[in-house]
PDB file of C-alpha atoms in Angstrom:
ATOM      1  CA  UNK A   1       5.456 -24.717  27.396  1.00 65.00           C
ATOM      2  CA  UNK A   2       9.092 -24.441  28.435  1.00 76.00           C
ATOM      3  CA  UNK A   3      11.786 -25.056  25.885  1.00 78.00           C
ATOM      4  CA  UNK A   4      14.593 -27.431  26.859  1.00 81.00           C
ATOM      5  CA  UNK A   5      17.736 -25.764  28.106  1.00 86.00           C
ATOM      6  CA  UNK A   6      21.207 -26.795  29.055  1.00 91.00           C
ATOM      7  CA  UNK A   7      22.992 -25.402  32.063  1.00 91.00           C
ATOM      8  CA  UNK A   8      26.585 -25.778  33.094  1.00 91.00           C
ATOM      9  CA  UNK A   9      28.797 -24.158  35.674  1.00 91.00           C
ATOM     10  CA  UNK A  10      32.567 -24.007  36.024  1.00 89.00           C
ATOM     11  CA  UNK A  11      34.113 -25.524  39.166  1.00 90.00           C
ATOM     12  CA  UNK A  12      34.337 -23.280  42.211  1.00 88.00           C
ATOM     13  CA  UNK A  13      37.465 -21.207  42.626  1.00 81.00           C
ATOM     14  CA  UNK A  14      38.333 -20.121  46.169  1.00 82.00           C
ATOM     15  CA  UNK A  15      40.563 -17.199  47.087  1.00 76.00           C
ATOM     16  CA  UNK A  16      41.158 -15.154  50.202  1.00 85.00           C
ATOM     17  CA  UNK A  17      41.028 -11.435  49.498  1.00 84.00           C
ATOM     18  CA  UNK A  18      44.438 -10.046  50.393  1.00 91.00           C
ATOM     19  CA  UNK A  19      44.460  -6.698  48.598  1.00 95.00           C
ATOM     20  CA  UNK A  20      42.437  -3.521  48.466  1.00 97.00           C
ATOM     21  CA  UNK A  21      43.660  -1.127  45.773  1.00 98.00           C
ATOM     22  CA  UNK A  22      41.977   2.231  45.150  1.00 98.00           C
ATOM     23  CA  UNK A  23      42.306   5.115  42.717  1.00 98.00           C
ATOM     24  CA  UNK A  24      40.263   8.057  41.460  1.00 98.00           C
ATOM     25  CA  UNK A  25      39.721   8.460  37.722  1.00 98.00           C
ATOM     26  CA  UNK A  26      38.933  11.996  36.550  1.00 98.00           C
ATOM     27  CA  UNK A  27      36.826  12.249  33.404  1.00 98.00           C
ATOM     28  CA  UNK A  28      36.327  15.550  31.589  1.00 98.00           C
ATOM     29  CA  UNK A  29      33.033  15.180  29.746  1.00 98.00           C
ATOM     30  CA  UNK A  30      32.052  17.106  26.646  1.00 97.00           C
ATOM     31  CA  UNK A  31      28.466  17.544  27.815  1.00 97.00           C
ATOM     32  CA  UNK A  32      25.565  15.126  27.722  1.00 97.00           C
ATOM     33  CA  UNK A  33      26.476  11.691  26.444  1.00 97.00           C
ATOM     34  CA  UNK A  34      28.381   8.486  27.060  1.00 98.00           C
ATOM     35  CA  UNK A  35      32.116   8.262  27.778  1.00 98.00           C
ATOM     36  CA  UNK A  36      33.663   4.802  27.437  1.00 98.00           C
ATOM     37  CA  UNK A  37      35.920   4.230  30.462  1.00 98.00           C
ATOM     38  CA  UNK A  38      36.492   0.497  29.934  1.00 98.00           C
ATOM     39  CA  UNK A  39      40.182   0.875  29.018  1.00 98.00           C
ATOM     40  CA  UNK A  40      40.873   3.027  32.062  1.00 98.00           C
ATOM     41  CA  UNK A  41      39.192   0.537  34.410  1.00 98.00           C
ATOM     42  CA  UNK A  42      41.089  -2.357  32.780  1.00 98.00           C
ATOM     43  CA  UNK A  43      44.359  -0.402  33.141  1.00 98.00           C
ATOM     44  CA  UNK A  44      43.612   0.129  36.845  1.00 98.00           C
ATOM     45  CA  UNK A  45      43.017  -3.623  37.282  1.00 98.00           C
ATOM     46  CA  UNK A  46      46.332  -4.345  35.538  1.00 98.00           C
ATOM     47  CA  UNK A  47      48.215  -1.741  37.589  1.00 98.00           C
ATOM     48  CA  UNK A  48      46.749  -3.232  40.792  1.00 97.00           C
ATOM     49  CA  UNK A  49      48.187  -6.592  39.639  1.00 97.00           C
ATOM     50  CA  UNK A  50      44.715  -8.029  40.218  1.00 97.00           C
ATOM     51  CA  UNK A  51      44.215 -11.752  39.849  1.00 96.00           C
ATOM     52  CA  UNK A  52      40.759 -12.714  41.160  1.00 96.00           C
ATOM     53  CA  UNK A  53      38.210 -10.545  42.951  1.00 96.00           C
ATOM     54  CA  UNK A  54      36.010  -7.639  42.068  1.00 97.00           C
ATOM     55  CA  UNK A  55      36.336  -4.028  41.016  1.00 98.00           C
ATOM     56  CA  UNK A  56      33.862  -1.414  42.146  1.00 98.00           C
ATOM     57  CA  UNK A  57      33.348   1.624  39.934  1.00 98.00           C
ATOM     58  CA  UNK A  58      31.581   4.513  41.695  1.00 98.00           C
ATOM     59  CA  UNK A  59      30.807   8.001  40.356  1.00 98.00           C
ATOM     60  CA  UNK A  60      30.753  10.761  43.005  1.00 98.00           C
ATOM     61  CA  UNK A  61      27.995  12.850  41.470  1.00 97.00           C
ATOM     62  CA  UNK A  62      24.200  13.092  41.409  1.00 96.00           C
ATOM     63  CA  UNK A  63      23.857  14.216  37.802  1.00 97.00           C
ATOM     64  CA  UNK A  64      26.087  11.627  36.138  1.00 98.00           C
ATOM     65  CA  UNK A  65      25.903   7.846  36.268  1.00 98.00           C
ATOM     66  CA  UNK A  66      27.444   4.565  35.143  1.00 98.00           C
ATOM     67  CA  UNK A  67      26.267   1.687  33.003  1.00 98.00           C
ATOM     68  CA  UNK A  68      27.526  -1.424  31.259  1.00 98.00           C
ATOM     69  CA  UNK A  69      26.256  -1.477  27.704  1.00 97.00           C
ATOM     70  CA  UNK A  70      27.001  -2.665  24.198  1.00 96.00           C
ATOM     71  CA  UNK A  71      30.244  -1.247  22.833  1.00 94.00           C
ATOM     72  CA  UNK A  72      29.972  -2.401  19.198  1.00 94.00           C
ATOM     73  CA  UNK A  73      27.152  -0.340  17.705  1.00 95.00           C
ATOM     74  CA  UNK A  74      27.051   3.371  18.691  1.00 94.00           C
ATOM     75  CA  UNK A  75      23.365   3.601  17.765  1.00 96.00           C
ATOM     76  CA  UNK A  76      22.632   1.665  20.978  1.00 97.00           C
ATOM     77  CA  UNK A  77      24.006   4.572  23.019  1.00 97.00           C
ATOM     78  CA  UNK A  78      22.095   7.105  20.901  1.00 96.00           C
ATOM     79  CA  UNK A  79      18.855   5.168  21.454  1.00 97.00           C
ATOM     80  CA  UNK A  80      19.520   4.928  25.196  1.00 97.00           C
ATOM     81  CA  UNK A  81      20.051   8.699  25.353  1.00 97.00           C
ATOM     82  CA  UNK A  82      16.746   9.164  23.506  1.00 97.00           C
ATOM     83  CA  UNK A  83      14.929   6.959  26.022  1.00 97.00           C
ATOM     84  CA  UNK A  84      16.433   8.775  29.017  1.00 97.00           C
ATOM     85  CA  UNK A  85      15.462  12.136  27.515  1.00 96.00           C
ATOM     86  CA  UNK A  86      11.875  10.908  27.003  1.00 97.00           C
ATOM     87  CA  UNK A  87      11.680   9.581  30.563  1.00 97.00           C
ATOM     88  CA  UNK A  88      13.063  12.804  32.070  1.00 96.00           C
ATOM     89  CA  UNK A  89      12.559  15.711  29.645  1.00 94.00           C
ATOM     90  CA  UNK A  90      13.904  19.161  30.451  1.00 92.00           C
ATOM     91  CA  UNK A  91      10.607  21.027  30.369  1.00 90.00           C
ATOM     92  CA  UNK A  92       8.338  18.839  32.482  1.00 91.00           C
ATOM     93  CA  UNK A  93       7.455  21.405  35.128  1.00 92.00           C
ATOM     94  CA  UNK A  94      10.312  20.516  37.493  1.00 92.00           C
ATOM     95  CA  UNK A  95      10.531  22.669  40.618  1.00 94.00           C
ATOM     96  CA  UNK A  96      14.255  22.076  41.133  1.00 94.00           C
ATOM     97  CA  UNK A  97      16.038  24.094  38.447  1.00 88.00           C
ATOM     98  CA  UNK A  98      18.754  25.790  40.478  1.00 88.00           C
ATOM     99  CA  UNK A  99      21.444  25.067  37.890  1.00 91.00           C
ATOM    100  CA  UNK A 100      19.251  25.256  34.793  1.00 92.00           C
ATOM    101  CA  UNK A 101      16.539  23.281  33.009  1.00 93.00           C
ATOM    102  CA  UNK A 102      18.728  20.165  32.690  1.00 94.00           C
ATOM    103  CA  UNK A 103      19.401  20.004  36.449  1.00 95.00           C
ATOM    104  CA  UNK A 104      16.414  17.981  37.700  1.00 96.00           C
ATOM    105  CA  UNK A 105      16.214  15.733  34.628  1.00 96.00           C
ATOM    106  CA  UNK A 106      19.883  14.851  35.260  1.00 96.00           C
ATOM    107  CA  UNK A 107      19.034  13.764  38.817  1.00 96.00           C
ATOM    108  CA  UNK A 108      16.150  11.608  37.565  1.00 95.00           C
ATOM    109  CA  UNK A 109      18.338   9.977  34.904  1.00 96.00           C
ATOM    110  CA  UNK A 110      20.957   9.188  37.545  1.00 97.00           C
ATOM    111  CA  UNK A 111      18.286   7.606  39.733  1.00 96.00           C
ATOM    112  CA  UNK A 112      17.090   5.485  36.787  1.00 96.00           C
ATOM    113  CA  UNK A 113      20.580   4.227  35.983  1.00 96.00           C
ATOM    114  CA  UNK A 114      23.306   3.671  38.607  1.00 95.00           C
ATOM    115  CA  UNK A 115      26.120   5.423  40.425  1.00 98.00           C
ATOM    116  CA  UNK A 116      28.111   2.238  41.067  1.00 98.00           C
ATOM    117  CA  UNK A 117      28.973  -0.986  39.292  1.00 98.00           C
ATOM    118  CA  UNK A 118      30.531  -4.201  40.555  1.00 98.00           C
ATOM    119  CA  UNK A 119      32.538  -6.124  37.962  1.00 98.00           C
ATOM    120  CA  UNK A 120      34.170  -9.504  38.636  1.00 98.00           C
ATOM    121  CA  UNK A 121      37.870  -9.855  37.917  1.00 97.00           C
ATOM    122  CA  UNK A 122      38.918 -13.345  36.816  1.00 96.00           C
ATOM    123  CA  UNK A 123      42.521 -14.289  36.124  1.00 95.00           C
ATOM    124  CA  UNK A 124      43.550 -10.642  35.982  1.00 97.00           C
ATOM    125  CA  UNK A 125      40.875  -9.468  33.546  1.00 98.00           C
ATOM    126  CA  UNK A 126      37.513  -7.759  33.773  1.00 98.00           C
ATOM    127  CA  UNK A 127      34.869 -10.474  33.321  1.00 98.00           C
ATOM    128  CA  UNK A 128      32.889  -8.419  30.811  1.00 98.00           C
ATOM    129  CA  UNK A 129      31.082 -10.022  27.906  1.00 97.00           C
ATOM    130  CA  UNK A 130      32.368  -9.679  24.363  1.00 96.00           C
ATOM    131  CA  UNK A 131      30.219  -6.655  23.502  1.00 96.00           C
ATOM    132  CA  UNK A 132      30.146  -4.965  26.926  1.00 98.00           C
ATOM    133  CA  UNK A 133      31.756  -1.665  27.779  1.00 98.00           C
ATOM    134  CA  UNK A 134      31.751   0.493  30.928  1.00 98.00           C
ATOM    135  CA  UNK A 135      30.337   3.972  30.388  1.00 98.00           C
ATOM    136  CA  UNK A 136      30.135   7.161  32.389  1.00 98.00           C
ATOM    137  CA  UNK A 137      26.913   8.912  31.384  1.00 98.00           C
ATOM    138  CA  UNK A 138      26.959  12.698  31.577  1.00 98.00           C
ATOM    139  CA  UNK A 139      23.399  13.916  32.064  1.00 98.00           C
ATOM    140  CA  UNK A 140      24.141  17.658  32.016  1.00 97.00           C
ATOM    141  CA  UNK A 141      24.278  19.687  28.800  1.00 96.00           C
ATOM    142  CA  UNK A 142      27.533  21.468  29.557  1.00 96.00           C
ATOM    143  CA  UNK A 143      30.929  19.798  30.090  1.00 97.00           C
ATOM    144  CA  UNK A 144      31.798  18.650  33.614  1.00 98.00           C
ATOM    145  CA  UNK A 145      34.774  17.186  35.412  1.00 98.00           C
ATOM    146  CA  UNK A 146      33.608  13.912  36.973  1.00 98.00           C
ATOM    147  CA  UNK A 147      35.367  11.772  39.562  1.00 98.00           C
ATOM    148  CA  UNK A 148      35.047   8.006  39.405  1.00 98.00           C
ATOM    149  CA  UNK A 149      36.367   5.963  42.340  1.00 98.00           C
ATOM    150  CA  UNK A 150      37.914   2.629  41.360  1.00 98.00           C
ATOM    151  CA  UNK A 151      38.478  -0.041  44.003  1.00 98.00           C
ATOM    152  CA  UNK A 152      39.725  -3.599  43.551  1.00 98.00           C
ATOM    153  CA  UNK A 153      39.304  -6.149  46.341  1.00 97.00           C
ATOM    154  CA  UNK A 154      40.802  -9.585  45.872  1.00 97.00           C
ATOM    155  CA  UNK A 155      44.009 -11.469  45.244  1.00 96.00           C
ATOM    156  CA  UNK A 156      46.984 -10.194  43.292  1.00 96.00           C
ATOM    157  CA  UNK A 157      49.770 -11.663  41.192  1.00 89.00           C
ATOM    158  CA  UNK A 158      53.030 -12.097  43.064  1.00 78.00           C
TER     159      UNK A 158
END
């Protein structure tokens, strides 16, 4: 049996995209783990004078990825890392190990997550939920320098 639910939707807002703003964010990781890049993406949106539109966040690597996840309780990120390591363990008989035993598992983890995110921008702000943060996930054991392309498409403040 279905429980009763209430739905509502805000009125439509129309805008003609007049701006494309782009930048590359460089993130030096400390090795495997999550790096919160929410502030940097929000700063880019502010610098672009974004009003309404969308921001694309794209990581240019095959052994690192992006996700939107809870930013309040760090044990969420620890548990997610545990799950990814169980799904793609280092010593699973991988044939591709050119750069070490964490090489192929890193590729699998990237495939399971995402290399790009699309985030709406409403009234000049990222339309993230209260407990959401944007994370770069480093899947390799050693530190890496990662490039994240940021691109806003939409309207801007005058």
